[in-house]
PDB file of C-alpha atoms and ligand atoms in Angstrom:
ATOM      1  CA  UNK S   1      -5.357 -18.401 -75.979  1.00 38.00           C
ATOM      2  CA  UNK S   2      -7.345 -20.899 -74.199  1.00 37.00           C
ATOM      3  CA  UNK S   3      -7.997 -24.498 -76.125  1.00 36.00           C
ATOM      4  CA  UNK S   4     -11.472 -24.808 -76.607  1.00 41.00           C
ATOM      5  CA  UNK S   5     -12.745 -28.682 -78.183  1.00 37.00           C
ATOM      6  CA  UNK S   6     -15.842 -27.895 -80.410  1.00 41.00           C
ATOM      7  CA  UNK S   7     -18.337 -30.853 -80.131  1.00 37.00           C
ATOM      8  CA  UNK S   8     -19.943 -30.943 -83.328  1.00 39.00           C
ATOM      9  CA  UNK S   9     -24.189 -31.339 -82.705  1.00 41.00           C
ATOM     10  CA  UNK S  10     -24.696 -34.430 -84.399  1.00 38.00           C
ATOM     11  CA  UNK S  11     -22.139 -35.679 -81.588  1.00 37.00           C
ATOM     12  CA  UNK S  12     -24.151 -34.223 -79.009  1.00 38.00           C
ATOM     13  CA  UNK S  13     -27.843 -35.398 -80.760  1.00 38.00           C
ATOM     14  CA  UNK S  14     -25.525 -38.960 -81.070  1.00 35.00           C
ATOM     15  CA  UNK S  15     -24.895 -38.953 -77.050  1.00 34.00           C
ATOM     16  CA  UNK S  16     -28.490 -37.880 -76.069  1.00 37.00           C
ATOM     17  CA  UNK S  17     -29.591 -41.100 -78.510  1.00 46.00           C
ATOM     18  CA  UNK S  18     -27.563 -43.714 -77.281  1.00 50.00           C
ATOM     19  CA  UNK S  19     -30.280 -43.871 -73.898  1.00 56.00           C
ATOM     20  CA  UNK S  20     -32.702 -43.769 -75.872  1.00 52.00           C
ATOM     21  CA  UNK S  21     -33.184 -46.602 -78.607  1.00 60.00           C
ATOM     22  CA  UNK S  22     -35.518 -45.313 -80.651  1.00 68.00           C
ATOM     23  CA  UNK S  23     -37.938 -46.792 -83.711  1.00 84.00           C
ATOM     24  CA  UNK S  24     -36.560 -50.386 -83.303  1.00 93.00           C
ATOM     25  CA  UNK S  25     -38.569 -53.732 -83.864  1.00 96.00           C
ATOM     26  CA  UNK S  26     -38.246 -55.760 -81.217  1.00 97.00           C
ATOM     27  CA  UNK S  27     -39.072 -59.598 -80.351  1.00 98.00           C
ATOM     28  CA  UNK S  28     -39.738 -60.686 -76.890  1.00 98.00           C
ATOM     29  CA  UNK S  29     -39.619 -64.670 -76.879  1.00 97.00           C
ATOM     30  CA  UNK S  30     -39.796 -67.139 -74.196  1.00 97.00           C
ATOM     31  CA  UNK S  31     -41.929 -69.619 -72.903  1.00 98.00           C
ATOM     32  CA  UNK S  32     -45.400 -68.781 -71.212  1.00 98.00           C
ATOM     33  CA  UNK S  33     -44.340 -67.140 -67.996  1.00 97.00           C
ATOM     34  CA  UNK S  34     -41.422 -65.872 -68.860  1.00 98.00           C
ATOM     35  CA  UNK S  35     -41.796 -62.438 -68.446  1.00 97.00           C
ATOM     36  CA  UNK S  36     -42.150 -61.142 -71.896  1.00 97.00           C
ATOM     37  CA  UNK S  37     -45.485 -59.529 -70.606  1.00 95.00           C
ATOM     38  CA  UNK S  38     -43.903 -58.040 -67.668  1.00 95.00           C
ATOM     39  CA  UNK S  39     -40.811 -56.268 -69.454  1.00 96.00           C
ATOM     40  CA  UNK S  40     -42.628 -56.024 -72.854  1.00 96.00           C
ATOM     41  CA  UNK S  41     -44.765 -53.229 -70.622  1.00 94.00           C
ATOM     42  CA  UNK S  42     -41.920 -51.580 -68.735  1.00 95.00           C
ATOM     43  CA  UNK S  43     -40.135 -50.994 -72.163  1.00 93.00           C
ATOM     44  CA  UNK S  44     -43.441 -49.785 -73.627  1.00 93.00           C
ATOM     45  CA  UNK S  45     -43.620 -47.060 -70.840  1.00 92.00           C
ATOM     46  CA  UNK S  46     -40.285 -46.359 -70.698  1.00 91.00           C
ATOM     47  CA  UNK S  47     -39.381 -45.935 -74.347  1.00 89.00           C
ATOM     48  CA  UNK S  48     -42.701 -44.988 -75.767  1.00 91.00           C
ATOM     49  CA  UNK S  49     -42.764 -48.383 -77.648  1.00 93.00           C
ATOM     50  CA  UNK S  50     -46.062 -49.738 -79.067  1.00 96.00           C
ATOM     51  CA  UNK S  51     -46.305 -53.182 -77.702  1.00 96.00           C
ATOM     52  CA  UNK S  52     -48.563 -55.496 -79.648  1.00 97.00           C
ATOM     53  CA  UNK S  53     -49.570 -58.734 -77.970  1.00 97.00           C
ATOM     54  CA  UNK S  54     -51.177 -61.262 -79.797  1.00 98.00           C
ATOM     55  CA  UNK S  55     -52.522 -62.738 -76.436  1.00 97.00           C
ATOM     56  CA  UNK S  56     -53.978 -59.483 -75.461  1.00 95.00           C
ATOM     57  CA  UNK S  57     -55.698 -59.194 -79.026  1.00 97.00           C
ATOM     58  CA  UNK S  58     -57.057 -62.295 -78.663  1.00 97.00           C
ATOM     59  CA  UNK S  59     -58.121 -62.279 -75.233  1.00 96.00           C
ATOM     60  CA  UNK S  60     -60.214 -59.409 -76.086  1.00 95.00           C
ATOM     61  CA  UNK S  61     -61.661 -60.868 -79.515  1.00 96.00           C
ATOM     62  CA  UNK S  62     -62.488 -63.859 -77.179  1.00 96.00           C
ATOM     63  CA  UNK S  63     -64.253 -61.373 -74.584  1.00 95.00           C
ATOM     64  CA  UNK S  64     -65.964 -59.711 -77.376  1.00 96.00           C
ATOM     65  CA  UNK S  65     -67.496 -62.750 -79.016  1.00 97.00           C
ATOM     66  CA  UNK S  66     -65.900 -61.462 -82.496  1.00 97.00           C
ATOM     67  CA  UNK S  67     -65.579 -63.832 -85.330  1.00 97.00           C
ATOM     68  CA  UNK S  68     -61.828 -63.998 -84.134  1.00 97.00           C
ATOM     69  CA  UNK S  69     -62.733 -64.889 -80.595  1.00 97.00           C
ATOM     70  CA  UNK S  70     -64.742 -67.559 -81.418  1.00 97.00           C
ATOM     71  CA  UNK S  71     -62.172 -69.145 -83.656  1.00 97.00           C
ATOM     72  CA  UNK S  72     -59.295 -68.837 -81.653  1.00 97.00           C
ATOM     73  CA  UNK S  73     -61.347 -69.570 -77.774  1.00 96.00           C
ATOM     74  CA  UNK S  74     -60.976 -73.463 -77.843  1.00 96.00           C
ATOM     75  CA  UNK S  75     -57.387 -73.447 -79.321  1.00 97.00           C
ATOM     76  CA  UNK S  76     -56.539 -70.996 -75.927  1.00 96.00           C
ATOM     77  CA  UNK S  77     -58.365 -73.154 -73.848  1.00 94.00           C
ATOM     78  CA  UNK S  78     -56.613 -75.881 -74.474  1.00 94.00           C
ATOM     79  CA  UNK S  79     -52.761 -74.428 -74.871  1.00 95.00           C
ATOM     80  CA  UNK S  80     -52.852 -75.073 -78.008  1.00 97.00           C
ATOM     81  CA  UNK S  81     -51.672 -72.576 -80.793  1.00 98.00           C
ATOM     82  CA  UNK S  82     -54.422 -70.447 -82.822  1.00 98.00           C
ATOM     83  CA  UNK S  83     -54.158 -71.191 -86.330  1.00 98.00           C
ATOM     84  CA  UNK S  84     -51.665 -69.084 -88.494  1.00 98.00           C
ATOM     85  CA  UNK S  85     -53.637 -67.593 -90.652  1.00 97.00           C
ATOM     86  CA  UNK S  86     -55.326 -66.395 -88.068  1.00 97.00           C
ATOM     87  CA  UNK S  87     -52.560 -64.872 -86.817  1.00 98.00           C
ATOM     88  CA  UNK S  88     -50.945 -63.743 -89.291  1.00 98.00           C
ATOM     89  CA  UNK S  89     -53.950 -61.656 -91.097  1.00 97.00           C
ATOM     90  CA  UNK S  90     -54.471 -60.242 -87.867  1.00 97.00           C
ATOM     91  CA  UNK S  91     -50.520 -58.912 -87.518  1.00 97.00           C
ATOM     92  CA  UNK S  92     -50.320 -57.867 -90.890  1.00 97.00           C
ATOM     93  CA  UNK S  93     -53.403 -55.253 -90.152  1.00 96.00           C
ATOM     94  CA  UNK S  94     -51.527 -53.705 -86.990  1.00 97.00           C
ATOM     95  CA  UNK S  95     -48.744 -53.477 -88.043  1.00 96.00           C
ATOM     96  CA  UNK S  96     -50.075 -51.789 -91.679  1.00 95.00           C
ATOM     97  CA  UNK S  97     -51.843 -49.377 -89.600  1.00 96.00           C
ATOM     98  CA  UNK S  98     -48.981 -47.792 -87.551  1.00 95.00           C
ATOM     99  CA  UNK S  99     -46.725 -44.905 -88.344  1.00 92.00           C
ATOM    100  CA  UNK S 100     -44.063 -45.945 -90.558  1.00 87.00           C
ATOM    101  CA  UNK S 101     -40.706 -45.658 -88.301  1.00 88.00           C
ATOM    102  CA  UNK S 102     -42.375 -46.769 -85.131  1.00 93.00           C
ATOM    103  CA  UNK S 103     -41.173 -48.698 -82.260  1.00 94.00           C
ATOM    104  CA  UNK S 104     -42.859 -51.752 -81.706  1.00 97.00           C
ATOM    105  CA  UNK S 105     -42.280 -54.933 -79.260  1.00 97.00           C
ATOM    106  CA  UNK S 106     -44.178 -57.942 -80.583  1.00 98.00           C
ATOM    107  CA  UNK S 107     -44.693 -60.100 -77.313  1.00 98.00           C
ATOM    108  CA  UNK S 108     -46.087 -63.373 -78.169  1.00 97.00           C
ATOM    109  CA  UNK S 109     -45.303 -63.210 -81.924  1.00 98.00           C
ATOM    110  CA  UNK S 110     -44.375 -64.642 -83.676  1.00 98.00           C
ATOM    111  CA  UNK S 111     -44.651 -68.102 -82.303  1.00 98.00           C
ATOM    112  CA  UNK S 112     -44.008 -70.275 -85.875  1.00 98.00           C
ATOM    113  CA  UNK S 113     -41.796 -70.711 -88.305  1.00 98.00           C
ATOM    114  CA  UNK S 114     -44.519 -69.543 -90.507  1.00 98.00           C
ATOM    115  CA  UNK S 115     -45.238 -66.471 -88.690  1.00 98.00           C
ATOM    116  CA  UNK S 116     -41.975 -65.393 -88.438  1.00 98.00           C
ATOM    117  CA  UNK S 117     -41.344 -65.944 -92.526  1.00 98.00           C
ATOM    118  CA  UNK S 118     -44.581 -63.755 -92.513  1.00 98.00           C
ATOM    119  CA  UNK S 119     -43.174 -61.269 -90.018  1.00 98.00           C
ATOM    120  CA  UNK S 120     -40.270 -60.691 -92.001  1.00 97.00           C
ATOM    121  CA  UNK S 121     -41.935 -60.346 -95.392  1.00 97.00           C
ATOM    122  CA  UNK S 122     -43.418 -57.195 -93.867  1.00 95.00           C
ATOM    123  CA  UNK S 123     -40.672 -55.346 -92.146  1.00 95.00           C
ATOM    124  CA  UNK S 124     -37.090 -55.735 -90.583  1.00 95.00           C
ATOM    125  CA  UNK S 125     -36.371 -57.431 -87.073  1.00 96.00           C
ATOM    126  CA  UNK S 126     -33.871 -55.321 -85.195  1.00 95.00           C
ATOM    127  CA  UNK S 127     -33.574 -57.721 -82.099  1.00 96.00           C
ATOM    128  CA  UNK S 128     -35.063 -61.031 -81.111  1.00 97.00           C
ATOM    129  CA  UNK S 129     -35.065 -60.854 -77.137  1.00 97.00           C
ATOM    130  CA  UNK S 130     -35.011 -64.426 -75.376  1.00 98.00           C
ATOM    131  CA  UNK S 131     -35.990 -64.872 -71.331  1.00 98.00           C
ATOM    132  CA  UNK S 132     -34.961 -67.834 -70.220  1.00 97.00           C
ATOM    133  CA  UNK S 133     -36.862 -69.624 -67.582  1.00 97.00           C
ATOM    134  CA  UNK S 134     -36.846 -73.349 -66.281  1.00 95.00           C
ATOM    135  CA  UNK S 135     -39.739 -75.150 -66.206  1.00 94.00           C
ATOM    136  CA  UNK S 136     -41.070 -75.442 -62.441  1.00 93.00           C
ATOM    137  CA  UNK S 137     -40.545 -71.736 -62.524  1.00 96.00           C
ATOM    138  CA  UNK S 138     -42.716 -71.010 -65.060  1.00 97.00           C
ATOM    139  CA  UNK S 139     -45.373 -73.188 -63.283  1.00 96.00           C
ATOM    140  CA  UNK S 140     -45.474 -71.852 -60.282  1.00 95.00           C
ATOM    141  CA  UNK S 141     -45.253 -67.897 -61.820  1.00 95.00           C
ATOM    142  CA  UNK S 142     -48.484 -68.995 -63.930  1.00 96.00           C
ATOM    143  CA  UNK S 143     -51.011 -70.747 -61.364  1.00 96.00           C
ATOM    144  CA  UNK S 144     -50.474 -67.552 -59.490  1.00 96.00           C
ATOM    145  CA  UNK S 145     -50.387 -64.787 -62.153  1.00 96.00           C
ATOM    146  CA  UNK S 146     -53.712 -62.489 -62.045  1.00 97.00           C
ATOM    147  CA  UNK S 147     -54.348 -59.949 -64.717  1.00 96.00           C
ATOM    148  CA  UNK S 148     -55.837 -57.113 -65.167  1.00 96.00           C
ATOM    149  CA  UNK S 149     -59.280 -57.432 -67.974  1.00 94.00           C
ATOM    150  CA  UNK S 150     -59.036 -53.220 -68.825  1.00 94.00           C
ATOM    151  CA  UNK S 151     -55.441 -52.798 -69.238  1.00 94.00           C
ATOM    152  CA  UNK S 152     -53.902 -56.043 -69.291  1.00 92.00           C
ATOM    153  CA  UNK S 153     -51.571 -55.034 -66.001  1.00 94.00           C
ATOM    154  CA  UNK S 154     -49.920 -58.397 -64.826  1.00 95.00           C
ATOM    155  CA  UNK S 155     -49.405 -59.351 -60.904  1.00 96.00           C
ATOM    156  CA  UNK S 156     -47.897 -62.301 -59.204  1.00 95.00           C
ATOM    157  CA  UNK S 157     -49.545 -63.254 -55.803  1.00 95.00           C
ATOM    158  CA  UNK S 158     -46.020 -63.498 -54.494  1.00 94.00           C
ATOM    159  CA  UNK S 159     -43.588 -61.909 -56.550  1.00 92.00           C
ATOM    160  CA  UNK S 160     -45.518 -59.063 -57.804  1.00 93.00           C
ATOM    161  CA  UNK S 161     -48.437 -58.667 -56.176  1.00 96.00           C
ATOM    162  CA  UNK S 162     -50.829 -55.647 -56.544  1.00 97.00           C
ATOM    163  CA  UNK S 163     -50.573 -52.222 -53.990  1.00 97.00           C
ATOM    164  CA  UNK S 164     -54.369 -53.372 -52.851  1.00 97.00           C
ATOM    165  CA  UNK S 165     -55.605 -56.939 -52.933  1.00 95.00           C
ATOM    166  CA  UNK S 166     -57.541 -58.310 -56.111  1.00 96.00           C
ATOM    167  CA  UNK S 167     -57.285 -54.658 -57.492  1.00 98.00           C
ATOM    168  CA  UNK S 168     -55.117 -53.004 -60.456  1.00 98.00           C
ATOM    169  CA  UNK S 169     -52.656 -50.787 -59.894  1.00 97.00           C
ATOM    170  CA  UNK S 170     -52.914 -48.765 -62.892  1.00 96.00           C
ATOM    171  CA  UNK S 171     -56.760 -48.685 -64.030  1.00 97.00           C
ATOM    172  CA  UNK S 172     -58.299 -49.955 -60.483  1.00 97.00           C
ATOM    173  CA  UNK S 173     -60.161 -52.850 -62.088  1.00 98.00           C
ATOM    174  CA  UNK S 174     -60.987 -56.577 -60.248  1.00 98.00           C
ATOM    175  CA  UNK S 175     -58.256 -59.002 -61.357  1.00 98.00           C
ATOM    176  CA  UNK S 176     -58.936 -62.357 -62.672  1.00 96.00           C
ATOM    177  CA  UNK S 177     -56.908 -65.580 -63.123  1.00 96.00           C
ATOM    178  CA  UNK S 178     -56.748 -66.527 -66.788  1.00 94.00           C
ATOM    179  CA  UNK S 179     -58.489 -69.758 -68.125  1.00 92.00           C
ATOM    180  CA  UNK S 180     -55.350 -71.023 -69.253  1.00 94.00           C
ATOM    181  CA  UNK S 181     -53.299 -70.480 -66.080  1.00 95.00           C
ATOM    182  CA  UNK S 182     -54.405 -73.390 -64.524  1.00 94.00           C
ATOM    183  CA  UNK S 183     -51.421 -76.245 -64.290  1.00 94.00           C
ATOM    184  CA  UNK S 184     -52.942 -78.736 -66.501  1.00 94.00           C
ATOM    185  CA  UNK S 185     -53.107 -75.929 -69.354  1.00 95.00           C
ATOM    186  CA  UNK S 186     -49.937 -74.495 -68.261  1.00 96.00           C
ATOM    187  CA  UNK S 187     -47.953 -78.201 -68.874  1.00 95.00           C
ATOM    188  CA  UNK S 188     -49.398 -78.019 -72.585  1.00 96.00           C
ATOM    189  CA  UNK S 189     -48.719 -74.965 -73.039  1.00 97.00           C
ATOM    190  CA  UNK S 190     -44.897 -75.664 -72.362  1.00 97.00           C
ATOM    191  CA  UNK S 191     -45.075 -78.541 -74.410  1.00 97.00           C
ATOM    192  CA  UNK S 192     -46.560 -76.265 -77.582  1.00 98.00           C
ATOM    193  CA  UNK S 193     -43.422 -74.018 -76.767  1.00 98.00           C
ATOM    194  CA  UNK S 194     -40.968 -76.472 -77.004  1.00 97.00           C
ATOM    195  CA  UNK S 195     -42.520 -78.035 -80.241  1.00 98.00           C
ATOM    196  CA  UNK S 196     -43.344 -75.025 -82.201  1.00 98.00           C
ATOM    197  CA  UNK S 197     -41.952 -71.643 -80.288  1.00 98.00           C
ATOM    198  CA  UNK S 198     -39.113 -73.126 -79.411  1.00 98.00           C
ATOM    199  CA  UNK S 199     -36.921 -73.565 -82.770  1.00 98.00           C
ATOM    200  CA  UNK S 200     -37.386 -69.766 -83.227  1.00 98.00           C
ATOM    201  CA  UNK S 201     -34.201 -68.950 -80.765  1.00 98.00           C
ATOM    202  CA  UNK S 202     -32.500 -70.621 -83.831  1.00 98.00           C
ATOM    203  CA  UNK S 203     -33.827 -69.376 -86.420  1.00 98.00           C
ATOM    204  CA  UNK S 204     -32.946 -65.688 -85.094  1.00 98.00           C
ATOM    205  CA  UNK S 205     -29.547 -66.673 -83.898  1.00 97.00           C
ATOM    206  CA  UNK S 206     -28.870 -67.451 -87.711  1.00 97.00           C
ATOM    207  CA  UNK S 207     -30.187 -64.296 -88.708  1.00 96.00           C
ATOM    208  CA  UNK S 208     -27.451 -62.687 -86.321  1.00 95.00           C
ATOM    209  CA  UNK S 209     -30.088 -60.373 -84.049  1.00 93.00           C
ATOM    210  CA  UNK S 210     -30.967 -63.273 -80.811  1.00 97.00           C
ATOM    211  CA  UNK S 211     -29.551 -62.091 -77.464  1.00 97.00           C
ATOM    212  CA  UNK S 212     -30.599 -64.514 -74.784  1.00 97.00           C
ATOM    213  CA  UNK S 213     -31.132 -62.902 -71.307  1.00 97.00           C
ATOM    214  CA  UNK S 214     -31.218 -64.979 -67.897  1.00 97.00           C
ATOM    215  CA  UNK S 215     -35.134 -64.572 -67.226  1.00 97.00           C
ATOM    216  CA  UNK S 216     -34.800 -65.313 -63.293  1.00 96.00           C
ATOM    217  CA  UNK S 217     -34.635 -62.492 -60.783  1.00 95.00           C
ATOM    218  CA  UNK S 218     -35.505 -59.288 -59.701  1.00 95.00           C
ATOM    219  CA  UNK S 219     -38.346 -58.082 -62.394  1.00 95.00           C
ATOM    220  CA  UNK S 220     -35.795 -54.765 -62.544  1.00 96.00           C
ATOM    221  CA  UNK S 221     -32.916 -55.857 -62.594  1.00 97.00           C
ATOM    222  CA  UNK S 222     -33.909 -58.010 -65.772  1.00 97.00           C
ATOM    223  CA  UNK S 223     -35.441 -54.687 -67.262  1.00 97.00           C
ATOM    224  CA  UNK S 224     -31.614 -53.519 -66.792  1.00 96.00           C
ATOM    225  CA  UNK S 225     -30.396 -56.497 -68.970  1.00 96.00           C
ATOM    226  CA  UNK S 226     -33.030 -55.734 -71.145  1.00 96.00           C
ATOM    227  CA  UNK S 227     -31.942 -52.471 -71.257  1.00 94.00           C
ATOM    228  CA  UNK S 228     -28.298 -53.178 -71.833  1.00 93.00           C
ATOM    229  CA  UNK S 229     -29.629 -55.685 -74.771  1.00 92.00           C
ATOM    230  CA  UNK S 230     -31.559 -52.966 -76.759  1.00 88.00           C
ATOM    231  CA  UNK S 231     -28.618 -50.174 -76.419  1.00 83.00           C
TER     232      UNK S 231
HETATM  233  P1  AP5 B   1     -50.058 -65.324 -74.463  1.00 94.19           P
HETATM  234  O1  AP5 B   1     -50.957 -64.419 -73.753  1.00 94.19           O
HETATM  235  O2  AP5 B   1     -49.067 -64.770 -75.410  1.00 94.19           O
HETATM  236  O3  AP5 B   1     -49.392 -66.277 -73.392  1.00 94.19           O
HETATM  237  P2  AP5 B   1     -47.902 -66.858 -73.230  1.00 94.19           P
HETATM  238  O4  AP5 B   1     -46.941 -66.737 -74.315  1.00 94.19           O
HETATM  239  O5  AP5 B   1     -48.217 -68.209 -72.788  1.00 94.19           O
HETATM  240  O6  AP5 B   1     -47.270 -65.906 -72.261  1.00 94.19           O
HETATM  241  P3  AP5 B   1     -47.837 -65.441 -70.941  1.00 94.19           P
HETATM  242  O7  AP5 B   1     -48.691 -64.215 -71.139  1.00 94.19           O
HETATM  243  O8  AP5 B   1     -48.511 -66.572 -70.230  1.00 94.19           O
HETATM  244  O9  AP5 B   1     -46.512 -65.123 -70.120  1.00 94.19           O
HETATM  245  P4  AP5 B   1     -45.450 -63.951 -70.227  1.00 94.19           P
HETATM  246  O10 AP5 B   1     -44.190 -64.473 -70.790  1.00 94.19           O
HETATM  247  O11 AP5 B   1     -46.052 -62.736 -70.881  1.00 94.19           O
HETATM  248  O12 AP5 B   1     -45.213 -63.693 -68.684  1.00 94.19           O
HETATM  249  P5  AP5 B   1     -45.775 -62.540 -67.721  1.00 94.19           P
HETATM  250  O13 AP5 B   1     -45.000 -61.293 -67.939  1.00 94.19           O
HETATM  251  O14 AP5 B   1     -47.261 -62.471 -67.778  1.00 94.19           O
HETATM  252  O15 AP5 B   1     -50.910 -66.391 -75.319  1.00 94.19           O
HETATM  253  C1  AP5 B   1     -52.047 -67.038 -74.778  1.00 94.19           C
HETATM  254  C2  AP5 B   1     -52.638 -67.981 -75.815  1.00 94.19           C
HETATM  255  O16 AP5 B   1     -53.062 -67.239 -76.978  1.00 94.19           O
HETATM  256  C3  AP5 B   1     -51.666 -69.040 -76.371  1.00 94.19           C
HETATM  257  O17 AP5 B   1     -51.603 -70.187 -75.547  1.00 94.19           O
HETATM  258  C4  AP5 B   1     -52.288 -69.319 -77.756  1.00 94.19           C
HETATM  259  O18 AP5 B   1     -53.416 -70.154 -77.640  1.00 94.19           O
HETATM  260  C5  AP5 B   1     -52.769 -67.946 -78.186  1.00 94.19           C
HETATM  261  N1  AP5 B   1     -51.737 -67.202 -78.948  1.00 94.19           N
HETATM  262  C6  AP5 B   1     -51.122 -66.048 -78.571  1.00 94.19           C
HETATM  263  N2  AP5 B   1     -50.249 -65.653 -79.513  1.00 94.19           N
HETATM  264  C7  AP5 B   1     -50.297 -66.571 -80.498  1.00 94.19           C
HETATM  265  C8  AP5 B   1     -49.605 -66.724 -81.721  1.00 94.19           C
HETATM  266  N3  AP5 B   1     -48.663 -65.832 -82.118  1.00 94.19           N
HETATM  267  N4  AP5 B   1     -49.886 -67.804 -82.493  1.00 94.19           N
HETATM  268  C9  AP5 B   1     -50.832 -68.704 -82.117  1.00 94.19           C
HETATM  269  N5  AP5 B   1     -51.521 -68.630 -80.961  1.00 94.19           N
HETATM  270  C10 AP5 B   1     -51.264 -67.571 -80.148  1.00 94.19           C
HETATM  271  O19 AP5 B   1     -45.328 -63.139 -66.302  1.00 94.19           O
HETATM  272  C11 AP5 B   1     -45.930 -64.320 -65.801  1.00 94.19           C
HETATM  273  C12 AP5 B   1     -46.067 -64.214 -64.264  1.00 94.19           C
HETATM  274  O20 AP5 B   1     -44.759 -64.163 -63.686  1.00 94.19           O
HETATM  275  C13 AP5 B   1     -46.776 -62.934 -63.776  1.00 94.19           C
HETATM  276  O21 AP5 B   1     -47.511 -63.284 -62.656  1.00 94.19           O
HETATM  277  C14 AP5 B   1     -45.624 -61.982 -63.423  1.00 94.19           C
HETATM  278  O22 AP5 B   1     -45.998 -61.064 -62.421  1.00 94.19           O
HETATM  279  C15 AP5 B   1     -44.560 -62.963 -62.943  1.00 94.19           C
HETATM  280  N6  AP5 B   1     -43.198 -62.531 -63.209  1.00 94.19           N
HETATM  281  C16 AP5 B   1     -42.717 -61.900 -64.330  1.00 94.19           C
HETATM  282  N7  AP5 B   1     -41.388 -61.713 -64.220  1.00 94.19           N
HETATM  283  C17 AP5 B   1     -41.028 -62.257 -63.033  1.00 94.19           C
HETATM  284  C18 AP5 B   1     -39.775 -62.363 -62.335  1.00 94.19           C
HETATM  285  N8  AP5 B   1     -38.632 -61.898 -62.854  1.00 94.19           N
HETATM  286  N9  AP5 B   1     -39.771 -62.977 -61.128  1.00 94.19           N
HETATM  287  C19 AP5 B   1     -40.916 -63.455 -60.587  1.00 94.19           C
HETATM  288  N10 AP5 B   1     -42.131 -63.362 -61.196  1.00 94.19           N
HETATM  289  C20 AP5 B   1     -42.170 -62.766 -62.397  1.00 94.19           C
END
């Protein structure tokens, strides 16, 4: 009689998962420029992750003229941080009105001590994701970023740069070049990282969930690493 191996389904369901990471809570941090936009976006699509951007929300609060915006507009402007509570109010009340069980990247947040004792209050980290990027990198990727106003698509003029001049790839609207891109904003903006942002790679290496992933290179092959972190 021939030898057959049963594979029980949960083994099978099991091997189908293990490309598929589903329902986690993920942290993209980094320094401005970094790419935590970039592959915060390519893991959204691929994976069917909500991403929630706290410098998309408040972009568009800004844009808006909302109580928000108008708070928050001269702390951008300058590359300085938006006040916590800020923050943090307006986190808690996205993340309250999602599914329970979703997947969610938080790109951009938290960026504090405070809002990351906040974050945690609320629900469970699975993975704190840091891109690592030198300085004069980062420059030069930010004084030549454009972004898309409608869906928040990023471009480099070099690196990345759109399929038709000035235009979006995905929702065909003009691009712009953020306020806060120029390099004057862009050296504060470092310097807020490393005094505030920056002690959070230690804070999540104590909790046991920080991978650190080279952020230079081929946008792809980084989504790879990415990739390899999450599975
Ligand atoms: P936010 O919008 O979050 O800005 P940021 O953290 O400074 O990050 P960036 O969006 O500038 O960069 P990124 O890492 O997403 O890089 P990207 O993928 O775009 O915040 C803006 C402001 O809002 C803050 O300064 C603050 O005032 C306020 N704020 C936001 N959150 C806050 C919070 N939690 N608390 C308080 N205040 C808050 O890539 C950059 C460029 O590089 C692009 O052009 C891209 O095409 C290119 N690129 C990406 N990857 C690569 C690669 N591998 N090789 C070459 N080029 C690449």
């Amino acid at each position: 009689m021939a030898l057959r191996t049963a594979v029980p389904v949960n083994t099978l369901l099991n091997i189908e998962l293990i490309g598929i990471p589903m329902k986690m809570k993920i942290i993209l941090l980094g320094p401005p420029g970094s790419g935590k936009g970039t592959q915060g976006e390519k893991l959204s699509e691929e994976f069917g992750y909500v991403r929630l951007s706290t410098g998309d929300m408040l972009r568009d609060a800004v844009r808006k003229e909302t109580d928000l915006g108008l708070k928050a507009k001269s702390y951008m402007d300058s590359g300085g941080l938006v006040p916590n509570d800020l923050i943090i109010n307006l986190m808690k009340e996205k993340i309250s009105s999602l599914e329970k069980g979703t997947g969610i990247i938080f790109d951009g947040f938290p960026r504090t001590t405070e809002q990351a004792d906040a974050l945690g209050s609320q629900i469970d980290i699975d993975l704190a994701l840091n891109l690592d990027v030198d300085d004069d990198e980062l420059v030069n990727r930010l004084t030549k970023r454009r972004s898309c106003p409608q869906c928040n698509a990023v471009y480099h003029l070099l690196y990345n740069p759109p399929k038709k001049e000035r235009f979006c790839d995905k929702c065909g609207s003009v691009l712009y070049q953020r306020d806060d891109d120029t390099e004057e904003t862009v050296r504060n903006r470092l310097k807020v990282y490393r005094e505030k942002t920056f002690p959070l790679i230690d804070y999540y290496e104590k909790k046991g969930n920080l991978v650190t992933i080279e952020g230079i290179g081929e946008i792809n092959e980084i989504f790879d690493e990415v990739k390899k972190a999450i599975r």
